[in-house]
mmCIF file with all atom_site columns, C-alpha atoms and ligand atoms in Angstrom:
data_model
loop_
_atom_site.group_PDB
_atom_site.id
_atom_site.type_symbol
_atom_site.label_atom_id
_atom_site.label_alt_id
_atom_site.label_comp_id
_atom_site.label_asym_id
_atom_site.label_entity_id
_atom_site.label_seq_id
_atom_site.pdbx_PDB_ins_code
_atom_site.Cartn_x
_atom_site.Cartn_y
_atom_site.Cartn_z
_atom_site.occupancy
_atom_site.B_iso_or_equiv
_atom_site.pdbx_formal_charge
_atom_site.auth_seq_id
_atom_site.auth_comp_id
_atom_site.auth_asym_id
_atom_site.auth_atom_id
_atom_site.pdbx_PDB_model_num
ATOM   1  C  CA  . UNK A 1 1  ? -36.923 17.551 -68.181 1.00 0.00 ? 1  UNK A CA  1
ATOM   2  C  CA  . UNK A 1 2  ? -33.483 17.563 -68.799 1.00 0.00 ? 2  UNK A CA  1
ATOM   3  C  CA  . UNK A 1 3  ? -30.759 20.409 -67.203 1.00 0.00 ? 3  UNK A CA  1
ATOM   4  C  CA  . UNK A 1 4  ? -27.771 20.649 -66.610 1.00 0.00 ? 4  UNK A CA  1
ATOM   5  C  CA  . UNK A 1 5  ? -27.626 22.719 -63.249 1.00 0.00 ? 5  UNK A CA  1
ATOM   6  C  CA  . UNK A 1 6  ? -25.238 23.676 -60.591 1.00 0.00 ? 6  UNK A CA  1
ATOM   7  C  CA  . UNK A 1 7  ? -25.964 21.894 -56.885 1.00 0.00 ? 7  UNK A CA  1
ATOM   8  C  CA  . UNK A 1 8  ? -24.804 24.730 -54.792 1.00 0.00 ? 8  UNK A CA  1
ATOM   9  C  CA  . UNK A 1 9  ? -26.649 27.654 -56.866 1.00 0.00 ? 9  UNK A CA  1
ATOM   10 C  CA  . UNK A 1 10 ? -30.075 25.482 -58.093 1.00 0.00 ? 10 UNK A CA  1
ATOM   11 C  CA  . UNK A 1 11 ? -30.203 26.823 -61.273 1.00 0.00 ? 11 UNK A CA  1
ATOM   12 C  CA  . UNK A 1 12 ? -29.618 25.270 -65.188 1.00 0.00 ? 12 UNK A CA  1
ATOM   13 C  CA  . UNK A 1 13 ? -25.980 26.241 -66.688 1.00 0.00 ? 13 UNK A CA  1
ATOM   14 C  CA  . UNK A 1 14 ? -25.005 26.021 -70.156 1.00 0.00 ? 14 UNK A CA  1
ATOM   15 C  CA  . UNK A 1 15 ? -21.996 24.892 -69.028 1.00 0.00 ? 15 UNK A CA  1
ATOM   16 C  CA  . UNK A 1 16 ? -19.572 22.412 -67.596 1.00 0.00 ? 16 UNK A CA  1
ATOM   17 C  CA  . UNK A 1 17 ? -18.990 24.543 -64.387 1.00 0.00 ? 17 UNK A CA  1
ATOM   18 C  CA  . UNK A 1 18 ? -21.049 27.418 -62.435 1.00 0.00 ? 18 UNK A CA  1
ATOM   19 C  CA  . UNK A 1 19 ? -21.285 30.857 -64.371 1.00 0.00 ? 19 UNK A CA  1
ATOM   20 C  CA  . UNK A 1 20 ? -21.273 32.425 -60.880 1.00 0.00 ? 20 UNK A CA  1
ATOM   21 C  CA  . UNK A 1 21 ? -17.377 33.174 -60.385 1.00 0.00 ? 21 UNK A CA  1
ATOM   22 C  CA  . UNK A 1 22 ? -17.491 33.112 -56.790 1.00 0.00 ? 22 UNK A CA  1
ATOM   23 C  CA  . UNK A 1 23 ? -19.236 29.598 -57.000 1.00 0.00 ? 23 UNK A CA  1
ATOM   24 C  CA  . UNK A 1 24 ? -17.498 27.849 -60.027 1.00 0.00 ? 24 UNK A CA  1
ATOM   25 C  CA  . UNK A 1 25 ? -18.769 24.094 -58.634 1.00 0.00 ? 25 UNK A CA  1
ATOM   26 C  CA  . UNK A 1 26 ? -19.063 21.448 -61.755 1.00 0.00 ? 26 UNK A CA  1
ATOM   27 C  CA  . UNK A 1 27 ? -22.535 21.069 -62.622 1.00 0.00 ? 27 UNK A CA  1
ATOM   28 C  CA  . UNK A 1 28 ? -24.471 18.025 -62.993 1.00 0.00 ? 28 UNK A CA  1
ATOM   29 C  CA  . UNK A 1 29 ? -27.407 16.507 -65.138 1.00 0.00 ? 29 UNK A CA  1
ATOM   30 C  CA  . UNK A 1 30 ? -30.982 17.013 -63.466 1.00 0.00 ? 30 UNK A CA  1
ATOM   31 C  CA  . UNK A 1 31 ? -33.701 14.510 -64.869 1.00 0.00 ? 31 UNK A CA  1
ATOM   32 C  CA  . UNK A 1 32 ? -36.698 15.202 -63.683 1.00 0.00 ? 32 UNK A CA  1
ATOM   33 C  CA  . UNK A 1 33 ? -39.033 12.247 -64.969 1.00 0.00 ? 33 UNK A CA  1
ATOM   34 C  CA  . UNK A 1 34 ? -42.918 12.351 -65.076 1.00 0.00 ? 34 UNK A CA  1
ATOM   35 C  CA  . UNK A 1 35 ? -45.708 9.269  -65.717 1.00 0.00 ? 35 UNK A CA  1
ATOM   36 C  CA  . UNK A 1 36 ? -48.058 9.628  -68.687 1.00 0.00 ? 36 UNK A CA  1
ATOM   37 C  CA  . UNK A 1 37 ? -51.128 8.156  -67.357 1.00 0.00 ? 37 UNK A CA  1
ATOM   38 C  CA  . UNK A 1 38 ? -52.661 8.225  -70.639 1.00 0.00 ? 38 UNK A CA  1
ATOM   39 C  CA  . UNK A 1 39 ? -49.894 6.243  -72.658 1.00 0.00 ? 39 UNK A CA  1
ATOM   40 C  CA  . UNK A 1 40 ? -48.335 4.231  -69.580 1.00 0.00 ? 40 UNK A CA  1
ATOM   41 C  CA  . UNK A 1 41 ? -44.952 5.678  -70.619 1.00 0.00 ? 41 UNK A CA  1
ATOM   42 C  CA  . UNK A 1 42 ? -42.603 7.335  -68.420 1.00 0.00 ? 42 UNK A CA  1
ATOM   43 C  CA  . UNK A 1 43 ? -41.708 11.402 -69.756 1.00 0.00 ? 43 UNK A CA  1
ATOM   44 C  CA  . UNK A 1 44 ? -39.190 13.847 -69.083 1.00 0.00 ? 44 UNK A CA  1
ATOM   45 C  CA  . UNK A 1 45 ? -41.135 16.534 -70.171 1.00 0.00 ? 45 UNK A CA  1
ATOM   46 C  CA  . UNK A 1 46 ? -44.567 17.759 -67.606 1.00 0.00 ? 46 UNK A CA  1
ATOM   47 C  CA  . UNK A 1 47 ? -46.355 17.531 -71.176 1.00 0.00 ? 47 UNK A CA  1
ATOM   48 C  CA  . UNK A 1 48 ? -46.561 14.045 -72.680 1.00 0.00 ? 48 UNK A CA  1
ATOM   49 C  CA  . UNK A 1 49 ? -45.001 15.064 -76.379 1.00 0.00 ? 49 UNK A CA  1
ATOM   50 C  CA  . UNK A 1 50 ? -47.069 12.135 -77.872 1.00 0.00 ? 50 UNK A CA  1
ATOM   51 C  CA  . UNK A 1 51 ? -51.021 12.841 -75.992 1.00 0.00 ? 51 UNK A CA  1
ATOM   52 C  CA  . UNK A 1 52 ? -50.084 16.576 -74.673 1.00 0.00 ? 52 UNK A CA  1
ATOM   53 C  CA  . UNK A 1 53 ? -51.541 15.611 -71.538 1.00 0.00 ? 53 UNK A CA  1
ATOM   54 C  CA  . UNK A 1 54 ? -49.892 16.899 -68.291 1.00 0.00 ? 54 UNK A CA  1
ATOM   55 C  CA  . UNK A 1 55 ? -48.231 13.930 -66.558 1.00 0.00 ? 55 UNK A CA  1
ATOM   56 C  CA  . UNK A 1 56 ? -47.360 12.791 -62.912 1.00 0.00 ? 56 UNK A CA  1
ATOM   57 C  CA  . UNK A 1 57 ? -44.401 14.163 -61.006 1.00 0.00 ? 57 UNK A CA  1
ATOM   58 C  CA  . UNK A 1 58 ? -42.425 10.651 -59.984 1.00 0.00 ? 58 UNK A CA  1
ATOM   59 C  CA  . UNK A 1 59 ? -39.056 11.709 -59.165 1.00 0.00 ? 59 UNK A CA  1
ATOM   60 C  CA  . UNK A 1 60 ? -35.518 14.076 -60.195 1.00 0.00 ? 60 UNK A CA  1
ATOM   61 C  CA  . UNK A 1 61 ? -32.911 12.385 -60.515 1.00 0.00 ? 61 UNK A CA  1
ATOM   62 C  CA  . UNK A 1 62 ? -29.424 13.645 -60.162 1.00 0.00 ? 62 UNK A CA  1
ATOM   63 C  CA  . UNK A 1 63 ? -26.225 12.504 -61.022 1.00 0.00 ? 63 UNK A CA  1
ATOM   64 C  CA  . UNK A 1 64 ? -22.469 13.684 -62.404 1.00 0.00 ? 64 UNK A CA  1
ATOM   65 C  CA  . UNK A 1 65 ? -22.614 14.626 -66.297 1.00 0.00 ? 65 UNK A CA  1
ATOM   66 C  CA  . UNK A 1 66 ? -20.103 12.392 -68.231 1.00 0.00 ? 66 UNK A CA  1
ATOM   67 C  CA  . UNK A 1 67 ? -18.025 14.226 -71.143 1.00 0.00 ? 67 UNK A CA  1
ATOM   68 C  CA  . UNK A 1 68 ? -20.565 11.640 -73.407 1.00 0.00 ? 68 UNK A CA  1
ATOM   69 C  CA  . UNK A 1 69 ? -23.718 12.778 -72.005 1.00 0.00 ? 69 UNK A CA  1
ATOM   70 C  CA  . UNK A 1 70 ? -22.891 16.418 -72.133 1.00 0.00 ? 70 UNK A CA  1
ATOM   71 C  CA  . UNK A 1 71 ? -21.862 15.848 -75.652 1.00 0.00 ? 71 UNK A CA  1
ATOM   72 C  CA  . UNK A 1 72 ? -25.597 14.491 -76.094 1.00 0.00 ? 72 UNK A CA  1
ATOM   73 C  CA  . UNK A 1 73 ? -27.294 16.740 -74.156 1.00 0.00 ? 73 UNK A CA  1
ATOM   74 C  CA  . UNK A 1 74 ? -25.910 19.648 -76.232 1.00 0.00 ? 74 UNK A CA  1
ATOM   75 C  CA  . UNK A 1 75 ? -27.429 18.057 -79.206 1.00 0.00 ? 75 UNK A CA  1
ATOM   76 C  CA  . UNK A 1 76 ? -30.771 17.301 -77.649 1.00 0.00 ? 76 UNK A CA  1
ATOM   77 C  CA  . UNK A 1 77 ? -30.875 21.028 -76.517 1.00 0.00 ? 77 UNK A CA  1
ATOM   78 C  CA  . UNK A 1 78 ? -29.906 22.657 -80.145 1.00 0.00 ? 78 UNK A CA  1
ATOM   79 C  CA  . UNK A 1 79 ? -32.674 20.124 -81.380 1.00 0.00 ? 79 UNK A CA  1
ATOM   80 C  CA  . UNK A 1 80 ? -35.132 21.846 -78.919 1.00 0.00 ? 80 UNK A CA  1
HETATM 81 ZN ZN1 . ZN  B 2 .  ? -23.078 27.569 -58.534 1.00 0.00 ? 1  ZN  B ZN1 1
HETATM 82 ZN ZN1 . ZN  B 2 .  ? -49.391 10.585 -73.201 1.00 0.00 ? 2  ZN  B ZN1 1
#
């Protein structure tokens, strides 16, 4: 899975900074990555999208959002 999340609050944002007003930190990118067993293929989503089978927690990664990847990650999400 892909979010974009504030550190200090835990939770997704839509934006480039904390809703919360007395938070307001800069949020980063959260990719949490999971192992289709079935395919051999690492996921991002729990459900493989190509075998629908569940796959293996391996790790959440997280890491500053560049202007770039926020520009693609608003396009992956208005594809969702
Ligand atoms: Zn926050
Ligand atoms: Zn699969």
């Amino acid at each position: 899975m892909i979010e974009i999340i504030c550190p200090k609050c835990k939770i997704p944002m839509p934006g480039n900074k904390c809703v919360n007003p007395k938070c307001g930190h800069a949020t980063i990118s959260s990719y949490t990555i999971y192992w289709c067993e079935e395919c051999n293929v690492p996921i991002f989503e729990k459900e493989c999208p190509s075998c629908g089978k569940e796959g293996e927690y391996i790790a959440t990664d997280l890491r500053p959002v560049f202007p770039e990847e926020r520009l693609l990650l608003s396009i992956i999400k208005e594809n969702l």
